[in-house]
Amino acid sequence: MSAYSYRAARQDGAIVTGAIEAESQSHASETLISRGLLAIAVTPADTALRRAASRRDLAIVFRSIAALVSAGVPLERAVFASEALASGMLRDTLASGRGRLREGATFANALSVGRGVVPGLVLGMIRAGERGSQLGNALKQVASQLEQEADLVARVRQALTYPLLLAVVGAASVLVITTVVVPRFATILADVGQQLPPATRLLLGTSQLLSRLWIPLLLSAVAATWSAIDWVRRPSGRKRVEAMLLKLPFIGSVRHALATARVLRALGNMLGAGMPLLPALDAAREAAGDFAIAERVMRCRERVVQGATLVGALEREEALTASALQLVRVGESSGRVAEMALGAGNLAAQEAERGLRILVTVLEPALIVTFGGIVAFTAAALLQAVYSLRPGF
């Protein structure tokens, strides 16, 4: 007997977690089913959490498996044929999962052996498809979800690459000017013996401070950055930072749109795979990628349990952007929530991308003006000192 930790949904939609002893992972899932629970994730209790595979790698693998299964290839052979497309822990997880498939385990339970390699959202969608005998469609939805997430992350990184590069190069240039160039002028001006202009004295004082204390300042900056990163990694710190970012005038709207896209795409795919609304909302909360939005979705789920409509709960908690909420409202009134949720998620992703482009458009000239102003101040202070020298010195 081995110990397994599980996360499952009751018949009323409530999510429960716990531990169970069973001979195998599939037997643990069967035991949960006999207790009236729908298993969302069943993992060995003694297996260390691993890093999730990249969305792009997962999308390629599941697109291949989905195509082969839809063509009539048995699942085990489809997984074996797709192993060549994977690498590292994902490939090991597929190989181990294929062995569990031969033992009679479901595909979701077979993949959960590599704890953390395949995200829980993906496992939930596959499990829902298996329950509804729609594994092929569920795999296609998984691949689409992963591809959309990978494209969204790639666009965000691409949009922020140039501003970050500009900030690093600008900071390095200012550091070289203040610690290498200015001290040479300081040596020349020190021999003159005249009273220097205030701007020049300020520049020389700053340069001397950086030249003498750059090592302690650098160590302090590294320590402060490390402490800040460590604090943000903690749930409490990350929750506070993300809540603060969500309130910012422009950045908050972009983050809200990004989280809305993730939530609605996950919700639409879950519902399309046959998962009930409450477990689908719980999985969508995990896909939000933002603690503040995830908490809002959790409160929405609680309101739905109490009898509120989905749109009413989402509107009350402001979990989605206004435009996306309108599409979900249309879907709820027409009985096409899954389809309209996917459409609303795509719309929110487009809004986020437009917002990012505007943000980058504003950020780039702001950085150029900032670093250009520092260089201009340095040049003006040095020239002012030169022009202020009296003849005879």
Tab-separated table of C-alpha atoms in Angstrom:
chain	number	residue	atom	x	y	z
A	1	MET	CA	0.000	0.000	0.000
A	2	SER	CA	1.236	3.485	-0.871
A	3	ALA	CA	0.109	6.894	0.284
A	4	TYR	CA	-1.451	9.298	-2.213
A	5	SER	CA	-2.598	12.866	-1.810
A	6	TYR	CA	-5.710	13.837	-3.712
A	7	ARG	CA	-7.771	16.821	-4.728
A	8	ALA	CA	-11.335	15.989	-5.680
A	9	ALA	CA	-14.784	17.489	-6.207
A	10	ARG	CA	-17.874	16.370	-4.322
A	11	GLN	CA	-21.210	15.936	-6.051
A	12	ASP	CA	-22.294	19.375	-4.825
A	13	GLY	CA	-19.196	20.903	-6.478
A	14	ALA	CA	-17.177	21.520	-3.314
A	15	ILE	CA	-13.440	20.859	-3.589
A	16	VAL	CA	-11.857	18.610	-0.966
A	17	THR	CA	-8.269	17.540	-0.413
A	18	GLY	CA	-6.746	14.765	1.634
A	19	ALA	CA	-4.654	11.617	1.632
A	20	ILE	CA	-5.528	8.016	0.880
A	21	GLU	CA	-3.719	4.676	0.901
A	22	ALA	CA	-4.069	2.416	-2.120
A	23	GLU	CA	-2.201	-0.237	-4.067
A	24	SER	CA	-1.813	2.041	-7.109
A	25	GLN	CA	-2.769	5.447	-8.403
A	26	SER	CA	-5.638	4.041	-10.460
A	27	HIS	CA	-6.909	2.139	-7.431
A	28	ALA	CA	-6.831	5.369	-5.416
A	29	SER	CA	-8.949	7.086	-8.084
A	30	GLU	CA	-11.420	4.195	-8.075
A	31	THR	CA	-11.661	4.405	-4.302
A	32	LEU	CA	-12.445	8.111	-4.523
A	33	ILE	CA	-15.131	7.439	-7.136
A	34	SER	CA	-16.699	4.836	-4.843
A	35	ARG	CA	-16.852	7.547	-2.170
A	36	GLY	CA	-18.740	9.854	-4.510
A	37	LEU	CA	-15.744	12.073	-5.341
A	38	LEU	CA	-14.519	13.227	-8.750
A	39	ALA	CA	-10.719	13.082	-8.678
A	40	ILE	CA	-9.025	16.205	-10.001
A	41	ALA	CA	-5.467	15.273	-9.052
A	42	VAL	CA	-4.062	12.131	-7.425
A	43	THR	CA	-0.329	12.163	-6.759
A	44	PRO	CA	2.069	10.047	-4.693
A	45	ALA	CA	2.431	11.691	-1.305
A	46	ASP	CA	6.163	11.059	-1.146
A	47	THR	CA	7.021	12.469	-4.562
A	48	ALA	CA	8.733	15.836	-4.575
A	49	LEU	CA	7.129	18.614	-6.561
A	50	ARG	CA	8.839	19.109	-9.917
A	51	ARG	CA	9.033	22.090	-12.199
A	52	ALA	CA	6.294	22.222	-14.824
A	53	ALA	CA	7.299	21.725	-18.429
A	54	SER	CA	7.107	24.733	-20.720
A	55	ARG	CA	3.753	25.506	-22.305
A	56	ARG	CA	5.255	25.286	-25.784
A	57	ASP	CA	6.659	21.782	-25.199
A	58	LEU	CA	3.409	20.611	-23.648
A	59	ALA	CA	1.392	22.063	-26.540
A	60	ILE	CA	3.517	20.244	-29.146
A	61	VAL	CA	3.242	16.909	-27.337
A	62	PHE	CA	-0.504	17.075	-26.687
A	63	ARG	CA	-1.233	18.293	-30.215
A	64	SER	CA	0.566	15.201	-31.506
A	65	ILE	CA	-1.274	12.867	-29.123
A	66	ALA	CA	-4.614	14.483	-29.989
A	67	ALA	CA	-4.017	14.087	-33.737
A	68	LEU	CA	-3.034	10.427	-33.392
A	69	VAL	CA	-5.929	9.559	-31.072
A	70	SER	CA	-8.409	11.305	-33.394
A	71	ALA	CA	-7.007	9.232	-36.274
A	72	GLY	CA	-7.824	6.033	-34.392
A	73	VAL	CA	-4.380	5.234	-33.005
A	74	PRO	CA	-4.553	3.572	-29.549
A	75	LEU	CA	-3.661	5.952	-26.734
A	76	GLU	CA	-0.578	4.030	-25.593
A	77	ARG	CA	0.893	3.996	-29.094
A	78	ALA	CA	0.044	7.687	-29.550
A	79	VAL	CA	1.928	8.535	-26.366
A	80	PHE	CA	4.890	6.405	-27.452
A	81	ALA	CA	5.012	8.108	-30.861
A	82	SER	CA	4.899	11.549	-29.221
A	83	GLU	CA	7.684	10.863	-26.718
A	84	ALA	CA	10.294	11.836	-29.316
A	85	LEU	CA	8.880	15.375	-29.322
A	86	ALA	CA	9.488	15.794	-25.595
A	87	SER	CA	12.662	16.094	-23.564
A	88	GLY	CA	13.806	16.073	-19.949
A	89	MET	CA	11.250	15.468	-17.233
A	90	LEU	CA	8.340	15.643	-19.675
A	91	ARG	CA	9.734	12.742	-21.668
A	92	ASP	CA	10.293	10.725	-18.496
A	93	THR	CA	6.742	11.487	-17.395
A	94	LEU	CA	5.332	10.274	-20.717
A	95	ALA	CA	7.395	7.075	-20.528
A	96	SER	CA	6.259	6.384	-16.957
A	97	GLY	CA	2.691	7.264	-17.871
A	98	ARG	CA	2.750	4.832	-20.766
A	99	GLY	CA	3.680	2.071	-18.348
A	100	ARG	CA	0.762	2.994	-16.115
A	101	LEU	CA	-1.564	2.979	-19.120
A	102	ARG	CA	-0.607	-0.659	-19.700
A	103	GLU	CA	-1.532	-1.350	-16.080
A	104	GLY	CA	-5.032	0.025	-16.698
A	105	ALA	CA	-4.681	3.548	-15.299
A	106	THR	CA	-6.505	6.469	-16.865
A	107	PHE	CA	-4.452	8.921	-18.913
A	108	ALA	CA	-4.827	11.707	-16.352
A	109	ASN	CA	-3.671	9.480	-13.500
A	110	ALA	CA	-0.838	8.135	-15.647
A	111	LEU	CA	0.464	11.640	-16.313
A	112	SER	CA	0.145	12.732	-12.703
A	113	VAL	CA	3.008	10.373	-11.800
A	114	GLY	CA	5.392	13.177	-12.775
A	115	ARG	CA	4.099	15.444	-10.067
A	116	GLY	CA	4.123	19.047	-11.229
A	117	VAL	CA	5.503	18.359	-14.734
A	118	VAL	CA	2.028	18.400	-16.274
A	119	PRO	CA	-0.054	21.246	-14.758
A	120	GLY	CA	-3.144	20.409	-12.758
A	121	LEU	CA	-5.300	22.372	-15.198
A	122	VAL	CA	-4.254	20.038	-18.017
A	123	LEU	CA	-4.869	16.938	-15.920
A	124	GLY	CA	-8.319	18.209	-14.971
A	125	MET	CA	-9.286	18.784	-18.601
A	126	ILE	CA	-8.061	15.319	-19.599
A	127	ARG	CA	-9.880	13.712	-16.675
A	128	ALA	CA	-13.102	15.498	-17.596
A	129	GLY	CA	-12.774	14.305	-21.193
A	130	GLU	CA	-12.201	10.725	-20.071
A	131	ARG	CA	-15.299	10.820	-17.878
A	132	GLY	CA	-17.386	11.971	-20.848
A	133	SER	CA	-15.749	9.561	-23.342
A	134	GLN	CA	-14.420	12.611	-25.214
A	135	LEU	CA	-10.693	12.136	-24.736
A	136	GLY	CA	-9.833	13.145	-28.310
A	137	ASN	CA	-11.722	16.444	-28.039
A	138	ALA	CA	-10.289	17.059	-24.575
A	139	LEU	CA	-6.747	16.576	-25.874
A	140	LYS	CA	-7.407	19.034	-28.708
A	141	GLN	CA	-8.723	21.562	-26.200
A	142	VAL	CA	-5.669	20.996	-24.011
A	143	ALA	CA	-3.356	21.618	-26.949
A	144	SER	CA	-5.269	24.767	-27.957
A	145	GLN	CA	-5.196	26.087	-24.394
A	146	LEU	CA	-1.450	25.487	-24.091
A	147	GLU	CA	-0.732	27.046	-27.489
A	148	GLN	CA	-2.727	30.144	-26.614
A	149	GLU	CA	-0.938	30.459	-23.278
A	150	ALA	CA	2.465	30.002	-24.926
A	151	ASP	CA	1.691	32.610	-27.593
A	152	LEU	CA	0.451	35.063	-24.983
A	153	VAL	CA	3.566	34.643	-22.816
A	154	ALA	CA	5.825	34.963	-25.875
A	155	ARG	CA	4.147	38.203	-26.946
A	156	VAL	CA	4.446	39.647	-23.454
A	157	ARG	CA	8.147	38.809	-23.274
A	158	GLN	CA	8.773	40.143	-26.760
A	159	ALA	CA	7.035	43.414	-25.943
A	160	LEU	CA	9.115	43.918	-22.789
A	161	THR	CA	12.487	42.872	-24.218
A	162	TYR	CA	13.491	46.192	-25.757
A	163	PRO	CA	12.484	48.395	-22.784
A	164	LEU	CA	14.400	46.111	-20.413
A	165	LEU	CA	17.449	46.133	-22.685
A	166	LEU	CA	17.232	49.915	-22.935
A	167	ALA	CA	17.043	50.231	-19.146
A	168	VAL	CA	20.092	47.986	-18.612
A	169	VAL	CA	22.211	49.713	-21.257
A	170	GLY	CA	21.186	53.150	-20.025
A	171	ALA	CA	21.992	52.333	-16.417
A	172	ALA	CA	25.378	50.890	-17.428
A	173	SER	CA	26.177	54.003	-19.490
A	174	VAL	CA	25.324	56.328	-16.614
A	175	LEU	CA	27.444	54.233	-14.259
A	176	VAL	CA	30.454	54.424	-16.605
A	177	ILE	CA	30.075	58.188	-16.999
A	178	THR	CA	29.834	58.860	-13.266
A	179	THR	CA	32.597	56.471	-12.179
A	180	VAL	CA	35.122	56.732	-15.065
A	181	VAL	CA	34.610	59.886	-17.120
A	182	VAL	CA	33.652	62.395	-14.416
A	183	PRO	CA	36.561	61.522	-12.037
A	184	ARG	CA	39.053	62.453	-14.777
A	185	PHE	CA	37.452	65.869	-15.092
A	186	ALA	CA	37.439	66.131	-11.304
A	187	THR	CA	41.232	65.724	-11.249
A	188	ILE	CA	41.659	68.569	-13.742
A	189	LEU	CA	39.191	70.885	-11.987
A	190	ALA	CA	40.764	70.207	-8.605
A	191	ASP	CA	44.054	71.754	-9.783
A	192	VAL	CA	42.319	74.977	-10.813
A	193	GLY	CA	41.479	76.039	-7.294
A	194	GLN	CA	38.382	78.048	-8.246
A	195	GLN	CA	34.885	77.906	-6.862
A	196	LEU	CA	32.894	75.524	-9.051
A	197	PRO	CA	29.215	75.996	-10.005
A	198	PRO	CA	26.631	74.207	-7.795
A	199	ALA	CA	25.679	71.752	-10.577
A	200	THR	CA	29.313	70.757	-11.027
A	201	ARG	CA	29.827	70.295	-7.283
A	202	LEU	CA	26.720	68.100	-7.123
A	203	LEU	CA	27.948	66.005	-10.039
A	204	LEU	CA	31.453	65.603	-8.600
A	205	GLY	CA	30.079	64.717	-5.152
A	206	THR	CA	27.820	62.045	-6.632
A	207	SER	CA	30.701	60.684	-8.697
A	208	GLN	CA	33.003	60.505	-5.655
A	209	LEU	CA	30.318	58.754	-3.643
A	210	LEU	CA	29.789	56.122	-6.339
A	211	SER	CA	33.538	55.687	-6.915
A	212	ARG	CA	34.289	55.108	-3.223
A	213	LEU	CA	31.187	53.195	-2.173
A	214	TRP	CA	30.194	51.329	-5.330
A	215	ILE	CA	31.023	47.939	-3.843
A	216	PRO	CA	28.947	48.419	-0.634
A	217	LEU	CA	26.178	50.032	-2.674
A	218	LEU	CA	26.213	47.147	-5.157
A	219	LEU	CA	26.127	44.559	-2.365
A	220	SER	CA	23.309	46.448	-0.653
A	221	ALA	CA	21.361	46.614	-3.912
A	222	VAL	CA	21.859	42.885	-4.528
A	223	ALA	CA	20.811	42.055	-0.953
A	224	ALA	CA	17.752	44.298	-1.191
A	225	THR	CA	16.796	42.784	-4.551
A	226	TRP	CA	17.248	39.255	-3.236
A	227	SER	CA	15.147	40.026	-0.167
A	228	ALA	CA	12.432	41.582	-2.323
A	229	ILE	CA	12.372	38.576	-4.661
A	230	ASP	CA	12.232	36.182	-1.708
A	231	TRP	CA	9.376	38.171	-0.188
A	232	VAL	CA	7.458	38.260	-3.476
A	233	ARG	CA	7.851	34.493	-3.849
A	234	ARG	CA	5.976	33.972	-0.610
A	235	PRO	CA	2.194	33.736	-1.032
A	236	SER	CA	1.513	36.654	1.314
A	237	GLY	CA	4.064	38.915	-0.358
A	238	ARG	CA	3.014	37.981	-3.867
A	239	LYS	CA	-0.619	38.532	-2.979
A	240	ARG	CA	0.069	42.043	-1.700
A	241	VAL	CA	2.244	42.990	-4.691
A	242	GLU	CA	-0.234	41.695	-7.254
A	243	ALA	CA	-3.135	43.390	-5.467
A	244	MET	CA	-1.180	46.653	-5.566
A	245	LEU	CA	-0.310	46.247	-9.259
A	246	LEU	CA	-3.944	45.592	-10.073
A	247	LYS	CA	-4.849	49.004	-8.647
A	248	LEU	CA	-2.355	50.943	-10.736
A	249	PRO	CA	-4.006	53.099	-13.434
A	250	PHE	CA	-2.597	51.509	-16.585
A	251	ILE	CA	-0.631	48.433	-15.510
A	252	GLY	CA	-3.649	47.184	-13.561
A	253	SER	CA	-5.881	47.112	-16.641
A	254	VAL	CA	-3.291	45.133	-18.603
A	255	ARG	CA	-2.860	42.592	-15.794
A	256	HIS	CA	-6.639	42.340	-15.413
A	257	ALA	CA	-7.014	41.601	-19.131
A	258	LEU	CA	-4.243	38.974	-19.037
A	259	ALA	CA	-5.795	37.208	-16.050
A	260	THR	CA	-9.242	37.400	-17.674
A	261	ALA	CA	-7.883	35.709	-20.798
A	262	ARG	CA	-6.387	32.855	-18.766
A	263	VAL	CA	-9.482	32.385	-16.597
A	264	LEU	CA	-11.984	32.355	-19.450
A	265	ARG	CA	-9.928	30.146	-21.738
A	266	ALA	CA	-9.514	27.613	-18.939
A	267	LEU	CA	-13.204	27.864	-18.006
A	268	GLY	CA	-14.334	27.444	-21.609
A	269	ASN	CA	-12.082	24.453	-22.201
A	270	MET	CA	-13.102	22.809	-18.938
A	271	LEU	CA	-16.806	23.222	-19.652
A	272	GLY	CA	-16.284	22.098	-23.235
A	273	ALA	CA	-14.581	18.940	-21.968
A	274	GLY	CA	-17.649	18.129	-19.875
A	275	MET	CA	-16.549	19.273	-16.422
A	276	PRO	CA	-19.270	20.691	-14.142
A	277	LEU	CA	-19.302	24.430	-13.512
A	278	LEU	CA	-18.001	24.472	-9.941
A	279	PRO	CA	-14.907	22.301	-10.524
A	280	ALA	CA	-14.344	24.238	-13.758
A	281	LEU	CA	-14.377	27.509	-11.813
A	282	ASP	CA	-11.904	26.065	-9.357
A	283	ALA	CA	-9.572	25.047	-12.187
A	284	ALA	CA	-10.000	28.458	-13.833
A	285	ARG	CA	-8.955	30.079	-10.571
A	286	GLU	CA	-5.699	28.118	-10.664
A	287	ALA	CA	-5.095	29.255	-14.246
A	288	ALA	CA	-5.505	32.965	-13.433
A	289	GLY	CA	-1.805	33.555	-12.757
A	290	ASP	CA	-2.725	36.454	-10.484
A	291	PHE	CA	-3.500	36.025	-6.786
A	292	ALA	CA	-5.868	38.989	-6.654
A	293	ILE	CA	-7.949	37.752	-9.604
A	294	ALA	CA	-7.781	34.175	-8.293
A	295	GLU	CA	-9.300	35.328	-4.998
A	296	ARG	CA	-12.078	37.087	-6.870
A	297	VAL	CA	-12.827	33.937	-8.872
A	298	MET	CA	-12.865	31.931	-5.635
A	299	ARG	CA	-15.419	34.328	-4.151
A	300	CYS	CA	-17.429	34.004	-7.373
A	301	ARG	CA	-17.457	30.257	-6.941
A	302	GLU	CA	-18.753	30.646	-3.397
A	303	ARG	CA	-21.538	32.900	-4.653
A	304	VAL	CA	-22.490	30.351	-7.311
A	305	VAL	CA	-22.660	27.663	-4.610
A	306	GLN	CA	-25.058	29.933	-2.705
A	307	GLY	CA	-27.328	30.174	-5.753
A	308	ALA	CA	-26.069	33.202	-7.668
A	309	THR	CA	-25.760	33.135	-11.445
A	310	LEU	CA	-22.306	32.887	-12.975
A	311	VAL	CA	-22.472	36.319	-14.604
A	312	GLY	CA	-23.943	37.882	-11.471
A	313	ALA	CA	-21.126	36.498	-9.322
A	314	LEU	CA	-18.420	37.537	-11.791
A	315	GLU	CA	-19.874	41.027	-12.083
A	316	ARG	CA	-20.240	41.436	-8.331
A	317	GLU	CA	-16.607	40.501	-7.674
A	318	GLU	CA	-15.235	42.349	-10.746
A	319	ALA	CA	-13.315	39.219	-11.687
A	320	LEU	CA	-13.426	39.889	-15.440
A	321	THR	CA	-13.032	42.865	-17.718
A	322	ALA	CA	-16.260	44.581	-18.754
A	323	SER	CA	-16.104	43.545	-22.429
A	324	ALA	CA	-15.415	39.899	-21.582
A	325	LEU	CA	-18.248	39.888	-19.049
A	326	GLN	CA	-20.711	40.975	-21.740
A	327	LEU	CA	-19.839	37.954	-23.882
A	328	VAL	CA	-20.167	35.586	-20.924
A	329	ARG	CA	-23.586	37.103	-20.207
A	330	VAL	CA	-24.655	36.347	-23.772
A	331	GLY	CA	-23.349	32.797	-23.420
A	332	GLU	CA	-25.206	32.198	-20.169
A	333	SER	CA	-28.491	33.470	-21.585
A	334	SER	CA	-28.120	31.334	-24.715
A	335	GLY	CA	-26.768	28.204	-23.041
A	336	ARG	CA	-23.375	28.490	-24.787
A	337	VAL	CA	-21.164	29.426	-21.859
A	338	ALA	CA	-18.197	27.319	-22.947
A	339	GLU	CA	-18.123	28.722	-26.479
A	340	MET	CA	-18.614	32.339	-25.419
A	341	ALA	CA	-16.082	32.008	-22.605
A	342	LEU	CA	-13.434	30.971	-25.131
A	343	GLY	CA	-14.380	33.887	-27.370
A	344	ALA	CA	-14.272	36.281	-24.417
A	345	GLY	CA	-10.871	34.912	-23.408
A	346	ASN	CA	-9.509	35.584	-26.893
A	347	LEU	CA	-10.959	39.091	-26.790
A	348	ALA	CA	-9.335	39.751	-23.410
A	349	ALA	CA	-5.995	38.506	-24.769
A	350	GLN	CA	-6.264	40.976	-27.643
A	351	GLU	CA	-7.072	43.775	-25.202
A	352	ALA	CA	-4.045	42.857	-23.100
A	353	GLU	CA	-1.804	42.821	-26.167
A	354	ARG	CA	-3.045	46.260	-27.232
A	355	GLY	CA	-2.486	47.549	-23.724
A	356	LEU	CA	1.050	46.154	-23.708
A	357	ARG	CA	1.837	47.829	-27.012
A	358	ILE	CA	0.617	51.156	-25.661
A	359	LEU	CA	2.602	50.634	-22.456
A	360	VAL	CA	5.773	49.865	-24.402
A	361	THR	CA	5.136	52.839	-26.680
A	362	VAL	CA	5.041	55.114	-23.639
A	363	LEU	CA	7.818	53.352	-21.717
A	364	GLU	CA	10.481	53.508	-24.421
A	365	PRO	CA	10.530	57.317	-24.851
A	366	ALA	CA	10.239	57.735	-21.080
A	367	LEU	CA	13.421	55.707	-20.589
A	368	ILE	CA	15.182	57.561	-23.394
A	369	VAL	CA	14.221	60.927	-21.901
A	370	THR	CA	15.299	59.832	-18.407
A	371	PHE	CA	18.753	58.579	-19.364
A	372	GLY	CA	19.173	61.370	-21.904
A	373	GLY	CA	18.396	63.886	-19.172
A	374	ILE	CA	21.065	62.370	-16.915
A	375	VAL	CA	23.670	62.537	-19.685
A	376	ALA	CA	22.614	66.090	-20.570
A	377	PHE	CA	22.926	67.168	-16.932
A	378	THR	CA	26.420	65.631	-16.760
A	379	ALA	CA	27.557	67.380	-19.920
A	380	ALA	CA	26.021	70.710	-18.863
A	381	ALA	CA	27.636	70.562	-15.414
A	382	LEU	CA	31.086	69.899	-16.881
A	383	LEU	CA	30.743	72.565	-19.557
A	384	GLN	CA	29.497	75.050	-16.989
A	385	ALA	CA	32.630	74.427	-14.928
A	386	VAL	CA	34.869	74.920	-17.973
A	387	TYR	CA	33.154	78.159	-19.020
A	388	SER	CA	33.244	79.510	-15.466
A	389	LEU	CA	37.054	79.384	-15.274
A	390	ARG	CA	38.566	82.830	-15.026
A	391	PRO	CA	41.524	83.729	-17.305
A	392	GLY	CA	44.927	83.350	-15.703
A	393	PHE	CA	44.313	79.917	-14.189
